[in-house]
Coordinates of N, CA and C in Angstrom, one line a residue:
M1 N 103.6 103.9 85.9 CA 104.1 103.2 86.2 C 103.1 103.5 87.0
S2 N 102.6 101.7 87.5 CA 101.3 101.5 88.5 C 101.9 100.9 89.4
T3 N 100.7 100.8 90.9 CA 101.5 100.2 92.0 C 100.7 98.8 92.5
P4 N 101.8 98.0 92.1 CA 100.3 96.5 93.1 C 99.5 96.6 93.7
P5 N 98.9 95.9 93.9 CA 97.3 96.6 94.6 C 97.5 96.8 96.5
A6 N 98.5 95.3 96.4 CA 98.7 95.0 97.9 C 99.3 96.2 99.0
Q7 N 100.2 97.9 98.3 CA 100.5 98.5 98.1 C 99.2 99.7 98.5
A8 N 98.5 99.6 97.0 CA 97.4 100.8 97.3 C 96.1 100.7 97.7
F9 N 96.0 98.9 98.9 CA 95.4 99.0 98.8 C 94.9 98.4 100.0
P10 N 94.4 98.8 101.2 CA 95.3 97.9 102.3 C 94.0 96.1 102.5
G11 N 94.3 95.2 103.0 CA 93.8 94.0 102.4 C 93.8 93.3 101.7
A12 N 94.8 93.9 100.0 CA 94.3 93.4 99.1 C 95.4 92.1 99.2
E13 N 96.6 91.5 99.8 CA 96.4 90.3 100.0 C 95.2 89.2 100.2
Q14 N 94.5 89.0 100.5 CA 93.1 88.9 100.0 C 93.0 87.9 98.9
H15 N 93.3 87.8 98.7 CA 92.8 87.3 97.0 C 92.1 86.3 97.1
H16 N 90.4 86.2 96.1 CA 89.9 84.9 96.2 C 89.2 85.1 95.1
T17 N 90.1 84.1 94.1 CA 89.2 83.8 92.5 C 88.1 83.5 92.6
A18 N 87.4 82.4 93.5 CA 86.4 81.6 94.1 C 86.7 81.4 95.0
P19 N 84.9 81.2 95.1 CA 84.7 81.4 97.0 C 85.8 79.8 97.0
L20 N 85.3 79.9 99.0 CA 86.6 78.6 99.5 C 85.6 78.2 100.2
G21 N 85.1 76.9 99.7 CA 84.3 75.7 101.1 C 82.9 76.3 101.5
G22 N 82.2 75.4 102.1 CA 81.4 76.6 102.7 C 79.7 76.5 101.0
E23 N 78.8 76.4 101.9 CA 77.6 76.1 100.6 C 77.0 77.9 100.1
A24 N 75.6 77.7 100.7 CA 75.2 79.8 100.5 C 76.2 80.4 100.9
P25 N 76.8 81.7 100.4 CA 76.4 81.9 99.6 C 77.1 81.4 98.3
W26 N 77.7 80.6 97.7 CA 78.9 80.7 97.3 C 77.8 80.3 96.5
T27 N 76.8 79.5 95.8 CA 75.7 79.3 94.8 C 75.4 80.3 93.8
A28 N 76.2 81.7 94.4 CA 75.4 82.9 93.5 C 76.1 82.9 92.4
P29 N 75.8 82.9 91.1 CA 76.4 84.0 90.0 C 77.5 85.0 90.1
G30 N 77.6 85.3 89.2 CA 78.8 86.3 89.0 C 80.4 86.5 89.7
P31 N 80.8 87.2 89.6 CA 82.0 87.5 90.5 C 82.3 87.6 91.9
Y32 N 83.6 87.3 92.4 CA 83.0 87.1 93.9 C 84.3 88.4 94.1
C33 N 84.0 89.1 95.3 CA 85.3 90.3 95.3 C 86.6 89.8 95.6
R34 N 87.4 90.4 94.8 CA 88.5 89.3 95.2 C 90.0 89.9 96.1
F35 N 89.0 90.3 96.9 CA 88.9 91.1 98.0 C 88.8 90.3 99.6
C36 N 87.6 89.8 99.6 CA 87.0 89.1 100.7 C 86.1 88.3 100.2
G37 N 86.2 87.8 98.7 CA 85.4 86.9 98.4 C 83.7 86.8 98.8
S38 N 82.9 87.8 98.5 CA 82.3 87.8 99.2 C 81.2 88.3 98.1
V39 N 79.8 87.9 97.8 CA 79.1 88.2 96.3 C 78.0 89.5 97.0
P40 N 77.1 90.4 96.4 CA 78.0 90.3 94.3 C 79.0 91.2 94.6
A41 N 79.5 90.9 93.3 CA 80.5 91.9 92.6 C 80.5 92.4 91.7
V42 N 81.3 93.1 91.5 CA 81.1 93.7 90.0 C 83.1 93.9 89.5
E43 N 82.8 94.2 88.6 CA 84.5 94.1 87.6 C 84.8 95.9 87.4
A44 N 85.4 96.4 88.2 CA 86.0 97.4 87.8 C 86.9 97.7 88.2
T45 N 87.8 99.2 88.1 CA 89.5 99.6 88.5 C 89.0 101.2 88.5
I46 N 89.3 100.7 89.5 CA 90.1 102.3 90.5 C 91.1 103.3 90.3
R47 N 91.9 103.8 90.3 CA 93.0 104.7 89.6 C 93.5 106.1 90.6
G48 N 94.5 106.0 91.1 CA 94.9 106.6 92.0 C 96.1 107.6 90.9
H49 N 96.3 109.0 90.8 CA 97.5 110.1 91.0 C 98.5 110.2 92.3
Q50 N 99.9 110.1 91.4 CA 100.7 111.1 92.3 C 102.0 111.9 92.0
G51 N 101.9 113.0 92.3 CA 102.6 114.2 91.3 C 104.0 114.4 92.4
F52 N 105.1 114.5 91.8 CA 106.3 114.8 92.5 C 106.7 115.6 91.1
L53 N 106.6 117.0 91.2 CA 107.7 117.6 90.7 C 107.1 117.4 89.2
V54 N 108.6 117.1 88.7 CA 109.1 116.6 87.2 C 108.4 114.9 87.3
I55 N 107.9 114.4 88.6 CA 108.5 112.8 88.3 C 106.8 112.3 89.0
M56 N 105.8 111.2 88.2 CA 103.8 111.2 88.8 C 104.3 109.4 88.8
K57 N 103.1 109.4 88.7 CA 103.1 107.8 89.4 C 101.6 107.7 88.8
F58 N 101.0 106.6 88.3 CA 99.7 106.6 87.3 C 99.2 104.8 88.6
L59 N 98.3 104.7 89.3 CA 98.4 103.9 90.2 C 96.6 103.5 89.5
K60 N 97.1 101.7 90.5 CA 95.4 101.3 89.4 C 95.4 99.9 90.2
L61 N 93.7 100.2 90.5 CA 93.3 97.9 91.5 C 92.1 98.0 90.9
K62 N 92.4 96.6 90.3 CA 91.7 96.4 89.5 C 90.8 95.1 90.9
G63 N 89.6 95.2 90.6 CA 88.5 94.4 91.1 C 88.3 92.6 90.1
P64 N 88.0 92.2 90.9 CA 86.3 92.5 91.2 C 86.2 92.8 92.5
F65 N 85.1 94.0 93.1 CA 85.3 94.2 94.4 C 83.2 93.7 94.9
C66 N 83.8 93.9 95.6 CA 82.0 94.2 96.4 C 81.8 95.3 96.5
R67 N 80.3 95.5 97.5 CA 80.0 96.8 97.6 C 81.0 97.9 98.6
S68 N 81.3 96.6 99.9 CA 81.8 97.9 100.9 C 83.6 97.8 100.6
C69 N 84.4 97.1 99.5 CA 85.5 96.9 99.6 C 85.7 97.7 97.9
G70 N 84.6 97.8 97.1 CA 85.1 99.1 96.0 C 84.3 100.2 96.8
V71 N 84.4 100.7 97.3 CA 84.2 102.2 98.3 C 85.1 102.7 99.0
A72 N 85.4 101.3 99.7 CA 86.9 101.9 100.9 C 88.0 101.5 99.7
A73 N 88.0 100.9 98.6 CA 89.4 101.4 97.9 C 89.2 102.9 96.7
H74 N 87.7 103.1 96.6 CA 87.6 104.2 96.1 C 87.7 105.5 96.9
R75 N 87.8 105.3 98.2 CA 87.3 106.4 99.4 C 89.6 106.5 99.6
R76 N 89.8 105.7 99.2 CA 91.4 105.5 99.8 C 91.9 105.9 98.8
M77 N 92.2 105.4 98.4 CA 93.0 106.6 96.4 C 92.0 107.9 96.7
T78 N 91.0 108.3 96.4 CA 91.0 109.6 95.9 C 91.5 110.3 97.3
A79 N 91.2 110.4 98.7 CA 91.9 110.5 99.8 C 93.1 111.5 99.4
D80 N 94.0 110.0 98.6 CA 95.6 109.9 99.0 C 95.9 110.8 97.2
S81 N 95.3 110.7 96.2 CA 95.1 111.6 95.3 C 95.1 113.4 95.4
L82 N 94.0 113.3 96.5 CA 94.1 114.3 96.5 C 94.6 115.7 97.4
W83 N 95.7 115.1 98.4 CA 96.7 115.2 98.7 C 98.5 115.2 98.1
Q84 N 98.4 114.4 97.2 CA 99.5 113.8 96.5 C 99.6 114.4 95.6
G85 N 98.7 114.3 94.7 CA 97.8 114.1 93.1 C 98.1 115.6 92.2
W86 N 98.8 117.0 92.8 CA 98.5 118.5 92.4 C 100.1 118.8 92.3
W87 N 100.8 118.0 92.9 CA 102.8 118.8 93.1 C 103.2 118.9 91.2
G88 N 102.6 119.3 90.8 CA 103.6 119.5 89.5 C 102.5 120.2 88.4
L89 N 102.8 120.5 87.3 CA 102.0 121.0 85.9 C 101.2 120.0 84.8
A90 N 102.5 118.8 84.7 CA 101.1 117.8 84.3 C 100.1 117.6 85.0
S91 N 100.3 117.0 86.3 CA 99.1 116.2 87.6 C 98.4 117.3 87.5
A92 N 98.6 118.8 87.6 CA 97.6 119.4 88.2 C 96.6 119.4 87.3
V93 N 97.1 118.2 85.7 CA 95.6 117.9 85.1 C 94.8 117.5 85.4
I94 N 95.9 116.5 85.6 CA 96.0 114.7 84.6 C 95.0 114.3 86.1
N95 N 95.8 114.9 87.9 CA 94.9 114.9 88.8 C 93.3 114.4 88.4
P96 N 93.2 116.7 88.3 CA 91.7 115.9 88.4 C 90.7 114.7 87.7
V97 N 91.2 114.5 86.2 CA 91.1 113.5 84.9 C 90.9 112.3 85.5
T98 N 92.3 112.6 87.1 CA 92.0 111.1 86.6 C 90.7 110.9 88.0
M99 N 90.3 111.3 89.1 CA 89.4 111.4 89.7 C 87.5 111.7 89.0
L100 N 88.4 112.1 87.7 CA 86.9 111.9 86.8 C 86.4 110.6 86.9
V101 N 88.1 110.0 86.3 CA 87.5 109.0 85.0 C 86.8 107.5 86.9
N102 N 87.3 107.9 87.3 CA 87.0 107.4 88.7 C 85.0 107.0 89.1
L103 N 84.5 107.9 88.6 CA 83.5 108.3 88.7 C 82.4 107.5 88.1
P104 N 82.2 106.3 87.1 CA 81.6 105.9 86.1 C 82.3 104.1 87.1
Q105 N 83.1 104.2 87.7 CA 83.4 102.7 88.1 C 83.1 102.7 89.8
R106 N 82.9 104.3 90.2 CA 82.1 104.1 91.4 C 80.6 104.0 91.8
A107 N 80.1 104.8 90.2 CA 78.6 104.7 90.4 C 78.5 103.1 90.3
K108 N 79.3 101.7 89.4 CA 78.7 100.9 89.0 C 78.5 100.0 90.4
I109 N 80.3 100.3 90.9 CA 80.1 99.7 92.9 C 78.3 99.7 93.9
N110 N 78.0 100.8 93.5 CA 77.8 101.8 94.4 C 75.7 100.9 94.0
K111 N 76.0 100.4 92.4 CA 74.4 100.1 92.7 C 74.5 98.9 93.4
L112 N 75.0 97.8 93.7 CA 75.4 96.8 94.1 C 74.8 96.4 96.1
A113 N 74.7 95.3 95.8 CA 73.6 95.1 97.4 C 74.7 95.1 98.5
E114 N 74.6 94.9 99.8 CA 75.8 94.6 100.9 C 75.9 93.5 100.9
P115 N 77.8 93.2 100.9 CA 77.6 91.8 101.0 C 77.0 90.5 101.7
V116 N 76.7 89.8 101.1 CA 76.6 88.3 101.9 C 77.2 87.9 102.7
P117 N 76.9 87.8 104.0 CA 77.6 87.1 104.5 C 77.9 85.8 104.6
G118 N 79.1 85.9 105.4 CA 79.6 84.3 105.1 C 81.0 83.7 103.6
A119 N 81.2 84.9 103.9 CA 82.6 85.1 102.9 C 84.3 84.4 103.4
P120 N 84.8 84.1 102.5 CA 86.2 83.4 104.1 C 87.1 84.7 104.1
G121 N 87.0 85.6 103.8 CA 87.6 86.6 103.9 C 86.5 88.2 104.5
Q122 N 86.5 89.1 106.1 CA 86.0 90.3 106.1 C 86.1 91.5 104.7
P123 N 84.3 92.1 104.2 CA 84.7 93.4 103.6 C 85.2 93.8 104.3
A124 N 85.6 95.4 103.2 CA 86.8 96.4 104.4 C 85.7 97.5 104.9
D125 N 86.1 97.7 105.4 CA 84.8 98.7 106.4 C 85.9 100.1 104.7
P126 N 84.6 101.0 104.5 CA 84.7 101.6 103.4 C 84.7 103.0 104.7
G127 N 85.6 103.4 106.4 CA 85.6 104.6 106.1 C 84.2 105.7 106.1
K128 N 85.1 106.6 106.2 CA 84.6 107.9 106.5 C 84.4 108.7 105.0
P129 N 83.1 109.2 104.8 CA 83.5 110.1 103.5 C 84.4 110.8 103.1
L130 N 84.1 111.0 102.0 CA 85.6 111.2 101.3 C 85.5 113.2 102.3
Y131 N 84.2 113.9 102.6 CA 83.9 115.3 103.0 C 83.6 115.3 104.0
R132 N 84.2 113.7 105.1 CA 84.5 114.4 106.1 C 86.0 113.7 106.6
R133 N 87.4 113.7 105.2 CA 88.6 113.4 105.7 C 89.4 114.4 106.0
P134 N 91.1 114.5 106.7 CA 91.0 115.5 106.7 C 92.2 115.7 104.8
A135 N 91.4 114.9 104.1 CA 92.5 115.0 102.2 C 91.2 115.2 101.9
I136 N 90.2 116.7 102.0 CA 89.2 117.1 101.5 C 90.1 118.6 101.5
L137 N 90.9 118.3 102.5 CA 91.5 119.9 102.1 C 92.3 120.0 101.0
G138 N 92.3 118.8 100.4 CA 93.8 119.0 98.9 C 92.9 119.5 98.1
L139 N 91.5 120.2 98.3 CA 90.7 120.6 97.3 C 91.4 121.7 97.3
L140 N 91.8 122.6 98.0 CA 92.3 124.0 98.2 C 93.5 124.0 97.6
V141 N 94.0 123.1 97.1 CA 95.1 123.3 96.2 C 95.3 124.0 95.1
P142 N 94.3 123.9 94.6 CA 94.2 124.6 93.3 C 93.1 125.2 93.2
V143 N 92.1 125.3 94.5 CA 91.7 125.9 94.4 C 92.5 127.8 94.6
I144 N 93.8 127.5 95.7 CA 94.9 128.8 95.7 C 95.4 128.9 94.5
A145 N 95.8 128.1 94.1 CA 96.9 128.2 93.0 C 96.0 129.1 92.0
I146 N 94.4 128.5 91.3 CA 94.4 129.8 90.6 C 93.9 130.6 90.6
G147 N 93.8 131.1 92.5 CA 94.0 132.7 92.4 C 94.8 133.2 93.0
L148 N 95.8 132.6 92.9 CA 97.3 133.3 93.0 C 98.1 133.8 91.4
I149 N 97.6 132.6 90.2 CA 97.3 133.1 89.6 C 96.8 134.0 88.4
A150 N 95.1 134.1 89.0 CA 94.3 134.7 87.9 C 95.0 136.4 89.4
F151 N 95.7 136.4 90.8 CA 95.8 137.7 91.6 C 96.9 138.4 89.8
Q152 N 98.3 137.4 89.9 CA 98.8 138.2 89.5 C 98.6 138.6 87.9
A153 N 98.2 137.7 86.8 CA 97.6 138.0 86.2 C 96.8 139.6 86.5
G154 N 95.7 140.1 86.6 CA 95.4 141.1 87.1 C 96.4 142.6 87.6
R155 N 97.6 141.7 88.4 CA 98.4 142.6 87.9 C 99.3 143.0 87.5
D156 N 99.2 142.4 86.5 CA 100.2 142.6 85.1 C 99.6 143.6 84.1
P157 N 100.5 145.0 83.8 CA 100.0 145.3 82.5 C 99.5 145.9 81.8
S158 N 99.8 144.3 80.5 CA 99.9 143.9 79.3 C 98.3 143.8 79.8
Y159 N 97.7 143.2 81.1 CA 95.7 142.9 81.4 C 95.0 144.6 81.4
A160 N 96.0 145.2 81.5 CA 95.5 147.1 82.1 C 93.7 147.4 81.1
E161 N 93.5 148.4 82.0 CA 92.9 149.0 81.4 C 92.6 150.6 81.4
V162 N 92.0 151.1 80.4 CA 91.5 152.9 80.9 C 91.1 152.8 81.7
G163 N 91.7 153.5 82.9 CA 91.0 153.5 84.1 C 91.8 152.8 85.0
D164 N 92.1 152.3 85.2 CA 93.0 151.7 85.6 C 94.4 152.0 86.2
C165 N 94.7 151.8 87.9 CA 96.1 152.2 88.2 C 97.2 152.0 88.3
V166 N 98.2 152.6 88.8 CA 99.2 152.2 88.2 C 100.4 152.2 89.4
H167 N 101.4 151.5 89.7 CA 102.4 151.4 90.6 C 103.3 151.2 90.1
N168 N 105.3 151.9 90.1 CA 105.8 151.6 90.4 C 106.5 150.7 91.4
K169 N 107.1 150.0 91.5 CA 107.5 149.2 92.2 C 109.0 149.4 92.9
N170 N 109.8 150.1 91.8 CA 111.0 151.1 91.7 C 111.2 151.8 93.2
V171 N 112.0 151.7 93.2 CA 112.5 153.4 94.2 C 113.1 154.7 93.0
M172 N 112.5 155.3 93.4 CA 112.7 156.8 91.9 C 113.4 157.9 92.2
T173 N 114.0 158.2 91.5 CA 115.3 159.2 92.0 C 114.6 160.4 91.0
E174 N 114.4 162.0 91.3 CA 113.9 162.9 90.9 C 115.2 163.3 90.0
G175 N 114.9 163.7 89.0 CA 115.4 163.4 87.9 C 116.4 162.7 86.5
V176 N 116.2 161.8 87.6 CA 116.5 159.8 87.0 C 116.1 159.8 86.1
D177 N 115.3 159.1 84.7 CA 114.3 158.3 84.3 C 114.8 157.1 85.0
D178 N 113.6 156.6 84.7 CA 113.5 154.4 85.1 C 113.8 154.1 83.3
T179 N 114.5 153.8 83.3 CA 114.1 152.4 82.0 C 114.3 151.8 81.6
D180 N 113.6 150.6 83.5 CA 113.5 149.3 83.3 C 112.6 149.7 85.3
P181 N 111.2 150.1 84.5 CA 110.7 150.0 85.8 C 109.9 148.8 86.0
D182 N 109.2 148.3 87.1 CA 108.6 147.2 88.0 C 107.3 148.0 88.2
V183 N 106.5 147.9 87.1 CA 104.9 148.2 86.9 C 103.9 147.4 87.5
V184 N 102.9 148.0 88.8 CA 101.4 146.6 88.4 C 100.4 147.5 87.9
V185 N 99.7 147.1 88.1 CA 98.2 148.1 88.5 C 97.1 147.1 89.8
L186 N 97.2 148.2 90.4 CA 96.1 148.6 91.4 C 94.7 149.4 91.6
S187 N 94.7 149.0 92.6 CA 93.2 150.0 93.3 C 93.4 151.6 93.1
C188 N 92.9 152.2 92.4 CA 92.8 154.0 92.4 C 93.1 154.3 94.0
S189 N 92.2 153.1 94.7 CA 91.9 153.8 96.0 C 93.6 153.2 96.3
D190 N 94.3 152.3 96.2 CA 95.1 152.8 97.2 C 96.4 153.8 97.1
P191 N 97.0 153.6 98.0 CA 97.3 155.1 98.7 C 99.3 154.8 97.6
D192 N 99.1 153.9 97.0 CA 100.1 153.6 96.3 C 100.3 153.8 95.0
A193 N 99.2 154.3 94.6 CA 98.5 154.1 93.1 C 99.2 155.7 92.6
D194 N 100.3 155.4 91.5 CA 101.4 156.4 90.6 C 100.7 157.1 90.0
A195 N 99.8 157.0 89.2 CA 98.6 157.4 88.2 C 98.2 156.6 87.8
R196 N 96.9 157.6 87.0 CA 96.3 156.8 86.1 C 96.2 156.5 84.4
I197 N 95.6 155.4 84.2 CA 95.9 154.5 83.0 C 95.0 155.5 82.0
I198 N 94.9 156.8 81.4 CA 94.2 157.3 80.3 C 93.7 156.9 78.5
A199 N 95.3 156.2 78.7 CA 94.9 155.2 77.2 C 96.1 154.4 77.0
K200 N 95.5 153.5 76.6 CA 96.7 152.4 75.6 C 96.4 151.9 74.5
V201 N 97.7 152.5 74.4 CA 98.2 152.1 72.6 C 98.9 151.2 71.7
S202 N 97.9 149.8 71.7 CA 98.1 148.6 70.7 C 99.5 148.5 69.6
G203 N 100.5 148.2 69.9 CA 101.5 148.5 68.5 C 102.9 148.8 68.8
T204 N 102.8 149.9 69.7 CA 104.2 150.4 69.9 C 104.2 150.9 70.9
S205 N 105.7 150.9 70.8 CA 106.5 151.2 72.2 C 107.0 152.5 72.6
N206 N 106.9 153.5 71.5 CA 107.4 155.1 71.2 C 106.0 155.7 72.2
G207 N 106.0 156.3 73.3 CA 105.3 156.6 74.5 C 104.8 158.3 73.7
D208 N 106.6 159.1 72.7 CA 106.3 159.9 72.4 C 105.0 160.3 71.6
S209 N 105.2 159.5 70.7 CA 104.6 159.4 69.5 C 103.1 158.7 70.0
A210 N 102.6 158.0 70.8 CA 101.4 157.6 71.4 C 100.7 158.1 71.7
C211 N 101.5 158.8 72.7 CA 100.8 159.9 73.9 C 100.4 161.1 73.1
E212 N 100.7 161.4 72.4 CA 101.0 163.1 71.3 C 99.6 163.4 71.3
G213 N 98.6 162.8 71.1 CA 97.4 162.6 71.3 C 96.3 162.8 72.5
Y214 N 97.2 162.9 73.5 CA 96.7 162.8 74.9 C 96.9 164.2 76.0
P215 N 96.6 165.5 75.5 CA 97.4 166.3 76.2 C 97.3 166.0 78.1
D216 N 96.4 165.1 78.1 CA 96.9 164.9 79.7 C 97.3 164.3 80.3
A217 N 98.7 163.5 79.1 CA 99.3 163.0 79.9 C 100.4 163.0 80.9
D218 N 101.0 163.0 81.1 CA 102.3 163.5 82.2 C 103.6 162.5 81.4
G219 N 103.0 160.6 81.2 CA 104.4 159.9 81.0 C 103.9 158.8 80.7
W220 N 104.7 158.0 80.4 CA 103.6 156.8 79.8 C 104.8 155.9 80.1
Y221 N 104.3 154.0 79.9 CA 104.8 153.2 80.8 C 104.6 152.6 78.4
T222 N 106.0 151.9 78.9 CA 105.7 151.1 77.6 C 106.4 149.5 77.5
H223 N 105.7 149.0 76.6 CA 105.8 147.3 77.5 C 106.2 146.8 75.9
E224 N 107.4 145.9 75.7 CA 107.8 145.6 74.8 C 108.2 143.6 74.6
E225 N 107.6 142.7 74.7 CA 107.9 141.5 74.3 C 107.9 140.9 73.4
R226 N 108.7 140.2 73.1 CA 108.5 139.1 71.8 C 107.3 139.9 70.4
S227 N 106.2 139.4 69.9 CA 105.5 140.6 69.2 C 104.8 141.8 70.3
T228 N 104.7 141.5 71.9 CA 103.5 142.7 71.9 C 104.6 143.8 72.5
K229 N 103.6 144.6 72.0 CA 104.1 145.8 72.6 C 102.8 146.7 72.8
F230 N 103.0 147.2 73.5 CA 101.4 148.8 73.7 C 102.9 148.8 75.0
T231 N 101.6 150.6 75.0 CA 102.4 152.2 75.5 C 100.8 152.5 76.7
L232 N 101.7 152.9 77.6 CA 100.3 153.1 78.4 C 100.5 154.6 78.8
C233 N 99.8 155.6 78.3 CA 99.1 157.1 78.8 C 99.2 156.7 80.0
L234 N 100.1 158.2 80.7 CA 99.4 157.9 82.3 C 99.2 159.6 83.0
Q235 N 98.3 159.4 83.5 CA 98.1 160.7 84.1 C 98.5 160.9 85.7
F236 N 99.9 161.5 86.6 CA 100.2 161.0 87.3 C 99.1 160.7 88.9
L237 N 99.0 161.3 89.9 CA 98.3 161.2 90.2 C 98.8 161.9 92.4
K238 N 99.8 161.8 92.1 CA 101.0 162.4 93.0 C 101.9 163.4 92.4

């Protein structure tokens, strides 16, 4: 789905397919800016993206652009994408690709000279660079998301290694076996650490046989999900 240019870029209603009256600079060869009529201009397409969980929008704004209108369009659509484009699993991948696709288009626009005065419309004000706009904080969205994923993965027993420590988040009752432990990996210096992993045996969820070769093991944790099975042989710290 694409957004009509008038919605995607302020001033897009000022369309000119040819210069309107006057002499120079209208004798200049090449295309004229679609939005203000200035020259020089270049054909380019700026794209944006919006993600709304399961719904997404693909935005597109076509030139020709003069330098000022092109820079303004790129900054505006990229700023919108920086805070509107991450909210969905597919959008989290599509959004950065969209912004990368814009780079060659912006490079063409950057090569243009400043718009020649005397156009029938006023070139757009490019506004502040992206790094000076609040929207730049949108870059923190994927960084935070990746950080959270990495943090959770680091606490997953599936990625545990020998020497790591674990904690059972369930409340233990003395004399009662916990048949469904909620185990997380944490630092051995953490006061919540219950046990240290002294062995990790893949391909089995039988704690008795897996840990019989480890006399220091006081207990074990087994995990079985689909084709993944492993046992952690544990030495209790408390």
